[in-house]
PDB file of C-alpha atoms and ligand atoms in Angstrom:
ATOM      1  CA  UNK A  12     -21.999  -5.029 -77.717  1.00  0.00           C
ATOM      2  CA  UNK A  13     -20.289  -7.483 -75.421  1.00  0.00           C
ATOM      3  CA  UNK A  14     -21.239 -10.981 -76.427  1.00  0.00           C
ATOM      4  CA  UNK A  15     -20.222 -14.454 -75.321  1.00  0.00           C
ATOM      5  CA  UNK A  16     -20.600 -17.616 -77.347  1.00  0.00           C
ATOM      6  CA  UNK A  17     -21.116 -20.741 -75.283  1.00  0.00           C
ATOM      7  CA  UNK A  18     -21.401 -24.229 -76.673  1.00  0.00           C
ATOM      8  CA  UNK A  19     -19.464 -27.465 -76.914  1.00  0.00           C
ATOM      9  CA  UNK A  20     -16.381 -27.707 -79.077  1.00  0.00           C
ATOM     10  CA  UNK A  21     -17.585 -27.969 -82.670  1.00  0.00           C
ATOM     11  CA  UNK A  22     -20.867 -26.158 -82.067  1.00  0.00           C
ATOM     12  CA  UNK A  23     -19.812 -23.392 -84.439  1.00  0.00           C
ATOM     13  CA  UNK A  24     -18.696 -20.739 -81.934  1.00  0.00           C
ATOM     14  CA  UNK A  25     -15.650 -19.751 -83.976  1.00  0.00           C
ATOM     15  CA  UNK A  26     -17.474 -19.783 -87.292  1.00  0.00           C
ATOM     16  CA  UNK A  27     -20.394 -17.668 -86.062  1.00  0.00           C
ATOM     17  CA  UNK A  28     -18.174 -15.290 -84.106  1.00  0.00           C
ATOM     18  CA  UNK A  29     -15.971 -14.639 -87.145  1.00  0.00           C
ATOM     19  CA  UNK A  30     -19.053 -13.949 -89.306  1.00  0.00           C
ATOM     20  CA  UNK A  31     -20.658 -11.638 -86.756  1.00  0.00           C
ATOM     21  CA  UNK A  32     -17.507  -9.678 -85.922  1.00  0.00           C
ATOM     22  CA  UNK A  33     -17.487  -7.504 -89.102  1.00  0.00           C
ATOM     23  CA  UNK A  34     -21.292  -7.130 -88.996  1.00  0.00           C
ATOM     24  CA  UNK A  35     -21.276  -5.828 -85.418  1.00  0.00           C
ATOM     25  CA  UNK A  36     -17.927  -4.091 -85.825  1.00  0.00           C
ATOM     26  CA  UNK A  37     -16.372  -5.620 -82.712  1.00  0.00           C
ATOM     27  CA  UNK A  38     -13.347  -7.960 -82.491  1.00  0.00           C
ATOM     28  CA  UNK A  39     -13.709 -11.722 -82.341  1.00  0.00           C
ATOM     29  CA  UNK A  40     -11.631 -12.957 -79.425  1.00  0.00           C
ATOM     30  CA  UNK A  41     -10.945 -16.673 -79.337  1.00  0.00           C
ATOM     31  CA  UNK A  42      -8.888 -17.862 -76.368  1.00  0.00           C
ATOM     32  CA  UNK A  43      -8.111 -21.058 -78.310  1.00  0.00           C
ATOM     33  CA  UNK A  44      -6.695 -18.994 -81.218  1.00  0.00           C
ATOM     34  CA  UNK A  45      -4.604 -16.827 -78.871  1.00  0.00           C
ATOM     35  CA  UNK A  46      -3.212 -19.965 -77.231  1.00  0.00           C
ATOM     36  CA  UNK A  47      -2.496 -21.681 -80.574  1.00  0.00           C
ATOM     37  CA  UNK A  48      -0.706 -18.538 -81.771  1.00  0.00           C
ATOM     38  CA  UNK A  49       1.476 -18.695 -78.650  1.00  0.00           C
ATOM     39  CA  UNK A  50       2.164 -22.392 -79.203  1.00  0.00           C
ATOM     40  CA  UNK A  51       3.221 -21.611 -82.776  1.00  0.00           C
ATOM     41  CA  UNK A  52       5.511 -18.786 -81.663  1.00  0.00           C
ATOM     42  CA  UNK A  53       6.904 -21.036 -78.909  1.00  0.00           C
ATOM     43  CA  UNK A  54       6.364 -18.437 -76.179  1.00  0.00           C
ATOM     44  CA  UNK A  55       6.482 -19.415 -72.527  1.00  0.00           C
ATOM     45  CA  UNK A  56       2.669 -19.260 -72.400  1.00  0.00           C
ATOM     46  CA  UNK A  57       2.501 -21.460 -75.493  1.00  0.00           C
ATOM     47  CA  UNK A  58       4.815 -24.071 -74.016  1.00  0.00           C
ATOM     48  CA  UNK A  59       2.765 -24.309 -70.818  1.00  0.00           C
ATOM     49  CA  UNK A  60      -0.586 -24.297 -72.633  1.00  0.00           C
ATOM     50  CA  UNK A  61       0.296 -26.953 -75.210  1.00  0.00           C
ATOM     51  CA  UNK A  62       0.712 -29.600 -72.519  1.00  0.00           C
ATOM     52  CA  UNK A  63      -2.962 -29.180 -71.606  1.00  0.00           C
ATOM     53  CA  UNK A  64      -4.298 -28.514 -75.089  1.00  0.00           C
ATOM     54  CA  UNK A  65      -2.874 -31.639 -76.683  1.00  0.00           C
ATOM     55  CA  UNK A  66      -4.712 -33.764 -74.146  1.00  0.00           C
ATOM     56  CA  UNK A  67      -7.981 -31.851 -74.526  1.00  0.00           C
ATOM     57  CA  UNK A  68      -7.688 -30.491 -70.973  1.00  0.00           C
ATOM     58  CA  UNK A  69      -8.372 -26.928 -69.873  1.00  0.00           C
ATOM     59  CA  UNK A  70      -5.459 -24.541 -69.413  1.00  0.00           C
ATOM     60  CA  UNK A  71      -5.389 -23.286 -65.776  1.00  0.00           C
ATOM     61  CA  UNK A  72      -7.716 -20.367 -64.952  1.00  0.00           C
ATOM     62  CA  UNK A  73      -4.955 -18.081 -63.729  1.00  0.00           C
ATOM     63  CA  UNK A  74      -3.200 -18.108 -67.103  1.00  0.00           C
ATOM     64  CA  UNK A  75      -6.403 -17.699 -69.115  1.00  0.00           C
ATOM     65  CA  UNK A  76      -7.870 -14.940 -66.948  1.00  0.00           C
ATOM     66  CA  UNK A  77      -4.792 -12.729 -67.132  1.00  0.00           C
ATOM     67  CA  UNK A  78      -4.613 -13.356 -70.880  1.00  0.00           C
ATOM     68  CA  UNK A  79      -8.227 -12.266 -71.436  1.00  0.00           C
ATOM     69  CA  UNK A  80      -7.939  -9.258 -69.101  1.00  0.00           C
ATOM     70  CA  UNK A  81      -5.037  -7.990 -71.133  1.00  0.00           C
ATOM     71  CA  UNK A  82      -6.859  -8.610 -74.430  1.00  0.00           C
ATOM     72  CA  UNK A  83     -10.136  -6.891 -73.586  1.00  0.00           C
ATOM     73  CA  UNK A  84      -8.346  -3.855 -72.188  1.00  0.00           C
ATOM     74  CA  UNK A  85      -7.029  -3.087 -75.675  1.00  0.00           C
ATOM     75  CA  UNK A  86      -8.311  -0.147 -77.700  1.00  0.00           C
ATOM     76  CA  UNK A  87     -10.212  -2.234 -80.285  1.00  0.00           C
ATOM     77  CA  UNK A  88     -12.500  -3.586 -77.525  1.00  0.00           C
ATOM     78  CA  UNK A  89     -13.795  -0.111 -76.619  1.00  0.00           C
ATOM     79  CA  UNK A  90     -17.162  -0.749 -78.320  1.00  0.00           C
ATOM     80  CA  UNK A  91     -17.395  -4.366 -77.293  1.00  0.00           C
ATOM     81  CA  UNK A  92     -16.214  -7.812 -78.339  1.00  0.00           C
ATOM     82  CA  UNK A  93     -17.312 -11.344 -79.079  1.00  0.00           C
ATOM     83  CA  UNK A  94     -15.788 -13.959 -76.801  1.00  0.00           C
ATOM     84  CA  UNK A  95     -15.395 -17.436 -78.196  1.00  0.00           C
ATOM     85  CA  UNK A  96     -14.097 -20.177 -75.888  1.00  0.00           C
ATOM     86  CA  UNK A  97     -14.203 -18.012 -72.768  1.00  0.00           C
ATOM     87  CA  UNK A  98     -15.453 -18.432 -70.036  1.00  0.00           C
ATOM     88  CA  UNK A  99     -14.884 -22.185 -69.814  1.00  0.00           C
ATOM     89  CA  UNK A 100     -15.141 -22.458 -66.010  1.00  0.00           C
ATOM     90  CA  UNK A 101     -17.426 -20.821 -63.446  1.00  0.00           C
ATOM     91  CA  UNK A 102     -14.374 -19.148 -61.958  1.00  0.00           C
ATOM     92  CA  UNK A 103     -13.597 -17.541 -65.327  1.00  0.00           C
ATOM     93  CA  UNK A 104     -17.234 -16.373 -65.625  1.00  0.00           C
ATOM     94  CA  UNK A 105     -17.144 -14.764 -62.177  1.00  0.00           C
ATOM     95  CA  UNK A 106     -13.818 -13.066 -62.858  1.00  0.00           C
ATOM     96  CA  UNK A 107     -15.139 -11.671 -66.135  1.00  0.00           C
ATOM     97  CA  UNK A 108     -18.220 -10.399 -64.326  1.00  0.00           C
ATOM     98  CA  UNK A 109     -15.949  -8.409 -61.994  1.00  0.00           C
ATOM     99  CA  UNK A 110     -14.249  -6.698 -64.914  1.00  0.00           C
ATOM    100  CA  UNK A 111     -17.156  -5.890 -67.231  1.00  0.00           C
ATOM    101  CA  UNK A 112     -20.857  -6.339 -67.938  1.00  0.00           C
ATOM    102  CA  UNK A 113     -21.866  -8.697 -70.722  1.00  0.00           C
ATOM    103  CA  UNK A 114     -24.912  -7.903 -72.923  1.00  0.00           C
ATOM    104  CA  UNK A 115     -25.785 -11.350 -74.231  1.00  0.00           C
ATOM    105  CA  UNK A 116     -24.678 -14.952 -74.004  1.00  0.00           C
ATOM    106  CA  UNK A 117     -25.515 -17.052 -77.061  1.00  0.00           C
ATOM    107  CA  UNK A 118     -25.714 -20.704 -76.088  1.00  0.00           C
ATOM    108  CA  UNK A 119     -25.296 -23.025 -79.074  1.00  0.00           C
ATOM    109  CA  UNK A 120     -26.860 -26.432 -78.477  1.00  0.00           C
ATOM    110  CA  UNK A 121     -25.767 -29.179 -80.864  1.00  0.00           C
ATOM    111  CA  UNK A 122     -26.203 -32.969 -80.424  1.00  0.00           C
ATOM    112  CA  UNK A 123     -23.022 -34.976 -79.784  1.00  0.00           C
ATOM    113  CA  UNK A 124     -23.103 -37.151 -82.920  1.00  0.00           C
ATOM    114  CA  UNK A 125     -23.261 -34.030 -85.076  1.00  0.00           C
ATOM    115  CA  UNK A 126     -20.313 -32.532 -83.203  1.00  0.00           C
ATOM    116  CA  UNK A 127     -18.089 -35.548 -83.760  1.00  0.00           C
ATOM    117  CA  UNK A 128     -19.020 -35.608 -87.440  1.00  0.00           C
ATOM    118  CA  UNK A 129     -18.281 -31.904 -87.786  1.00  0.00           C
ATOM    119  CA  UNK A 130     -15.029 -31.790 -85.837  1.00  0.00           C
ATOM    120  CA  UNK A 131     -13.369 -34.694 -87.573  1.00  0.00           C
ATOM    121  CA  UNK A 132     -14.218 -32.897 -90.857  1.00  0.00           C
ATOM    122  CA  UNK A 133     -12.956 -29.498 -89.643  1.00  0.00           C
ATOM    123  CA  UNK A 134      -9.905 -27.965 -91.288  1.00  0.00           C
ATOM    124  CA  UNK A 135      -8.233 -24.690 -90.385  1.00  0.00           C
ATOM    125  CA  UNK A 136      -5.889 -22.423 -92.281  1.00  0.00           C
ATOM    126  CA  UNK A 137      -2.374 -22.739 -90.946  1.00  0.00           C
ATOM    127  CA  UNK A 138      -1.718 -19.093 -91.757  1.00  0.00           C
ATOM    128  CA  UNK A 139      -4.860 -17.032 -90.974  1.00  0.00           C
ATOM    129  CA  UNK A 140      -6.943 -19.428 -88.854  1.00  0.00           C
ATOM    130  CA  UNK A 141     -10.009 -19.409 -91.167  1.00  0.00           C
ATOM    131  CA  UNK A 142     -12.255 -22.401 -90.499  1.00  0.00           C
ATOM    132  CA  UNK A 143     -13.481 -24.864 -93.160  1.00  0.00           C
ATOM    133  CA  UNK A 144     -15.286 -28.175 -93.140  1.00  0.00           C
ATOM    134  CA  UNK A 145     -14.710 -30.841 -95.776  1.00  0.00           C
ATOM    135  CA  UNK A 146     -18.412 -31.776 -95.595  1.00  0.00           C
ATOM    136  CA  UNK A 147     -20.239 -28.478 -95.201  1.00  0.00           C
ATOM    137  CA  UNK A 148     -17.909 -25.558 -95.761  1.00  0.00           C
ATOM    138  CA  UNK A 149     -15.449 -26.605 -98.450  1.00  0.00           C
ATOM    139  CA  UNK A 150     -12.711 -24.318 -99.731  1.00  0.00           C
ATOM    140  CA  UNK A 151     -12.801 -23.493-103.463  1.00  0.00           C
ATOM    141  CA  UNK A 152      -9.575 -25.438-103.968  1.00  0.00           C
ATOM    142  CA  UNK A 153      -8.964 -28.554-101.889  1.00  0.00           C
ATOM    143  CA  UNK A 154      -6.513 -28.013 -99.031  1.00  0.00           C
ATOM    144  CA  UNK A 155      -6.041 -24.287 -99.779  1.00  0.00           C
ATOM    145  CA  UNK A 156      -7.488 -21.297 -97.884  1.00  0.00           C
ATOM    146  CA  UNK A 157      -9.832 -19.123 -99.993  1.00  0.00           C
ATOM    147  CA  UNK A 158      -8.894 -16.067 -97.982  1.00  0.00           C
ATOM    148  CA  UNK A 159      -5.081 -16.118 -97.928  1.00  0.00           C
ATOM    149  CA  UNK A 160      -3.886 -19.145 -99.918  1.00  0.00           C
ATOM    150  CA  UNK A 161      -2.502 -20.807 -96.760  1.00  0.00           C
ATOM    151  CA  UNK A 162      -2.441 -24.583 -96.280  1.00  0.00           C
ATOM    152  CA  UNK A 163      -5.474 -26.174 -94.601  1.00  0.00           C
ATOM    153  CA  UNK A 164      -4.628 -28.547 -91.756  1.00  0.00           C
ATOM    154  CA  UNK A 165      -6.437 -30.605 -89.144  1.00  0.00           C
ATOM    155  CA  UNK A 166      -6.054 -29.371 -85.564  1.00  0.00           C
ATOM    156  CA  UNK A 167      -4.084 -31.751 -83.347  1.00  0.00           C
ATOM    157  CA  UNK A 168      -7.018 -31.923 -80.933  1.00  0.00           C
ATOM    158  CA  UNK A 169      -9.618 -32.663 -83.648  1.00  0.00           C
ATOM    159  CA  UNK A 170      -9.102 -36.420 -83.532  1.00  0.00           C
ATOM    160  CA  UNK A 171     -12.001 -38.568 -82.291  1.00  0.00           C
ATOM    161  CA  UNK A 172     -10.203 -39.551 -79.077  1.00  0.00           C
ATOM    162  CA  UNK A 173      -9.343 -35.983 -78.051  1.00  0.00           C
ATOM    163  CA  UNK A 174     -12.770 -34.717 -79.171  1.00  0.00           C
ATOM    164  CA  UNK A 175     -14.462 -37.164 -76.790  1.00  0.00           C
ATOM    165  CA  UNK A 176     -12.254 -35.912 -73.950  1.00  0.00           C
ATOM    166  CA  UNK A 177     -13.040 -32.283 -74.810  1.00  0.00           C
ATOM    167  CA  UNK A 178     -16.787 -33.038 -74.847  1.00  0.00           C
ATOM    168  CA  UNK A 179     -16.492 -34.736 -71.471  1.00  0.00           C
ATOM    169  CA  UNK A 180     -14.694 -31.669 -70.049  1.00  0.00           C
ATOM    170  CA  UNK A 181     -17.397 -29.431 -71.555  1.00  0.00           C
ATOM    171  CA  UNK A 182     -20.228 -31.404 -69.955  1.00  0.00           C
ATOM    172  CA  UNK A 183     -18.587 -31.195 -66.542  1.00  0.00           C
ATOM    173  CA  UNK A 184     -17.880 -27.485 -66.642  1.00  0.00           C
ATOM    174  CA  UNK A 185     -20.654 -25.910 -68.741  1.00  0.00           C
ATOM    175  CA  UNK A 186     -23.659 -26.423 -66.475  1.00  0.00           C
ATOM    176  CA  UNK A 187     -22.766 -23.902 -63.745  1.00  0.00           C
ATOM    177  CA  UNK A 188     -21.728 -21.345 -66.378  1.00  0.00           C
ATOM    178  CA  UNK A 189     -25.044 -21.700 -68.184  1.00  0.00           C
ATOM    179  CA  UNK A 190     -26.905 -21.350 -64.865  1.00  0.00           C
ATOM    180  CA  UNK A 191     -24.828 -18.290 -63.956  1.00  0.00           C
ATOM    181  CA  UNK A 192     -25.924 -16.425 -67.096  1.00  0.00           C
ATOM    182  CA  UNK A 193     -29.454 -17.793 -66.938  1.00  0.00           C
ATOM    183  CA  UNK A 194     -29.814 -16.239 -63.478  1.00  0.00           C
ATOM    184  CA  UNK A 195     -28.595 -12.950 -64.875  1.00  0.00           C
ATOM    185  CA  UNK A 196     -31.211 -13.246 -67.690  1.00  0.00           C
ATOM    186  CA  UNK A 197     -28.487 -12.982 -70.310  1.00  0.00           C
ATOM    187  CA  UNK A 198     -28.734 -16.444 -71.840  1.00  0.00           C
ATOM    188  CA  UNK A 199     -30.194 -17.066 -75.319  1.00  0.00           C
ATOM    189  CA  UNK A 200     -30.376 -20.625 -76.639  1.00  0.00           C
ATOM    190  CA  UNK A 201     -29.834 -21.380 -80.304  1.00  0.00           C
ATOM    191  CA  UNK A 202     -30.498 -25.008 -81.190  1.00  0.00           C
ATOM    192  CA  UNK A 203     -28.813 -26.542 -84.196  1.00  0.00           C
ATOM    193  CA  UNK A 204     -30.085 -30.019 -84.981  1.00  0.00           C
ATOM    194  CA  UNK A 205     -28.788 -30.715 -88.460  1.00  0.00           C
ATOM    195  CA  UNK A 206     -25.207 -31.616 -89.339  1.00  0.00           C
ATOM    196  CA  UNK A 207     -25.490 -29.639 -92.579  1.00  0.00           C
ATOM    197  CA  UNK A 208     -27.368 -26.615 -91.184  1.00  0.00           C
ATOM    198  CA  UNK A 209     -26.155 -23.598 -93.142  1.00  0.00           C
ATOM    199  CA  UNK A 210     -23.923 -21.053 -91.441  1.00  0.00           C
ATOM    200  CA  UNK A 211     -25.967 -18.213 -92.946  1.00  0.00           C
ATOM    201  CA  UNK A 212     -29.131 -19.510 -91.333  1.00  0.00           C
ATOM    202  CA  UNK A 213     -27.426 -19.669 -87.915  1.00  0.00           C
ATOM    203  CA  UNK A 214     -26.030 -16.145 -88.353  1.00  0.00           C
ATOM    204  CA  UNK A 215     -29.518 -14.842 -89.192  1.00  0.00           C
ATOM    205  CA  UNK A 216     -30.997 -16.470 -86.097  1.00  0.00           C
ATOM    206  CA  UNK A 217     -28.319 -15.008 -83.837  1.00  0.00           C
ATOM    207  CA  UNK A 218     -28.691 -11.530 -85.382  1.00  0.00           C
ATOM    208  CA  UNK A 219     -32.432 -11.699 -84.769  1.00  0.00           C
ATOM    209  CA  UNK A 220     -31.820 -12.349 -81.053  1.00  0.00           C
ATOM    210  CA  UNK A 221     -29.306  -9.496 -80.800  1.00  0.00           C
ATOM    211  CA  UNK A 222     -31.623  -7.125 -82.660  1.00  0.00           C
ATOM    212  CA  UNK A 223     -34.485  -7.881 -80.295  1.00  0.00           C
ATOM    213  CA  UNK A 224     -32.167  -7.019 -77.386  1.00  0.00           C
ATOM    214  CA  UNK A 225     -31.314  -3.666 -78.890  1.00  0.00           C
ATOM    215  CA  UNK A 226     -34.994  -2.888 -79.257  1.00  0.00           C
ATOM    216  CA  UNK A 227     -35.778  -3.636 -75.610  1.00  0.00           C
TER     217      UNK A 227
HETATM  218  P1  LIG B   8     -10.878 -24.048 -78.587  1.00  0.00           P
HETATM  219  O1  LIG B   8     -10.184 -23.568 -79.806  1.00  0.00           O
HETATM  220  O2  LIG B   8     -11.769 -23.000 -77.969  1.00  0.00           O
HETATM  221  O3  LIG B   8     -11.580 -25.369 -78.783  1.00  0.00           O
HETATM  222  O4  LIG B   8      -9.734 -24.308 -77.476  1.00  0.00           O
HETATM  223  C1  LIG B   8      -8.724 -25.274 -77.693  1.00  0.00           C
HETATM  224  C2  LIG B   8      -8.071 -25.622 -76.368  1.00  0.00           C
HETATM  225  O5  LIG B   8      -7.479 -24.451 -75.783  1.00  0.00           O
HETATM  226  C3  LIG B   8      -9.010 -26.165 -75.298  1.00  0.00           C
HETATM  227  O6  LIG B   8      -9.252 -27.567 -75.435  1.00  0.00           O
HETATM  228  C4  LIG B   8      -8.235 -25.813 -74.039  1.00  0.00           C
HETATM  229  O7  LIG B   8      -7.140 -26.711 -73.840  1.00  0.00           O
HETATM  230  C5  LIG B   8      -7.643 -24.459 -74.369  1.00  0.00           C
HETATM  231  N1  LIG B   8      -8.549 -23.344 -73.988  1.00  0.00           N
HETATM  232  C6  LIG B   8      -9.173 -22.467 -74.831  1.00  0.00           C
HETATM  233  N2  LIG B   8      -9.913 -21.576 -74.143  1.00  0.00           N
HETATM  234  C7  LIG B   8      -9.774 -21.902 -72.826  1.00  0.00           C
HETATM  235  C8  LIG B   8     -10.315 -21.383 -71.614  1.00  0.00           C
HETATM  236  N3  LIG B   8     -11.163 -20.334 -71.609  1.00  0.00           N
HETATM  237  N4  LIG B   8      -9.951 -21.986 -70.443  1.00  0.00           N
HETATM  238  C9  LIG B   8      -9.101 -23.028 -70.432  1.00  0.00           C
HETATM  239  N5  LIG B   8      -8.574 -23.588 -71.530  1.00  0.00           N
HETATM  240  C10 LIG B   8      -8.892 -23.026 -72.735  1.00  0.00           C
END
């Protein structure tokens, strides 16, 4: 299955995608994670991208599109993939459409106050990228990753000021992307209205949508 997760930053795209990946047996591809990995390794791509990322701006389409083309052409994507954080512009959506056909687009709708609450409480593992939340998804030991023992840190762009900028960018760019997939009859809305809604419940709801597609 080829699935896209749409939704504002902090809507849970990364969390849901990482839970669904082993269930559906397809890789979870997060453009944000690929970029952060490049920033960490100080590659040329990382150096260019970090200038945009630190300000909450989008990295130029040309860079992102060639990065995703290369990624989804790899062997592990043969049976599909889950895209998280891509497409972020209508241009990216159209380019993706030229390369492959998507089965479903899950659109996570979450009110803004909940997003700000969630993102300022988000922590990520420095080593393996696992996502936690000091309010809703706490690690067993404070500041330590359950999975690999790595240190939990706050992303540089998870401060209130940068979050507001990222939400603004999302509002400007998301509408045509949502319409694009709506017209293709691929869009499925999942509304999350509670700050402490459980991840399991969200996963169940998404699986139900995907199952109904398979039965069509
Ligand atoms: P994320 O982890 O998805 O919130 O992405 C973090 C940052 O990486 C974004 O604020 C952008 O600067 C950049 N980024 C991630 N995915 C894309 C994309 N598809 N297009 C442009 N910039 C992106």
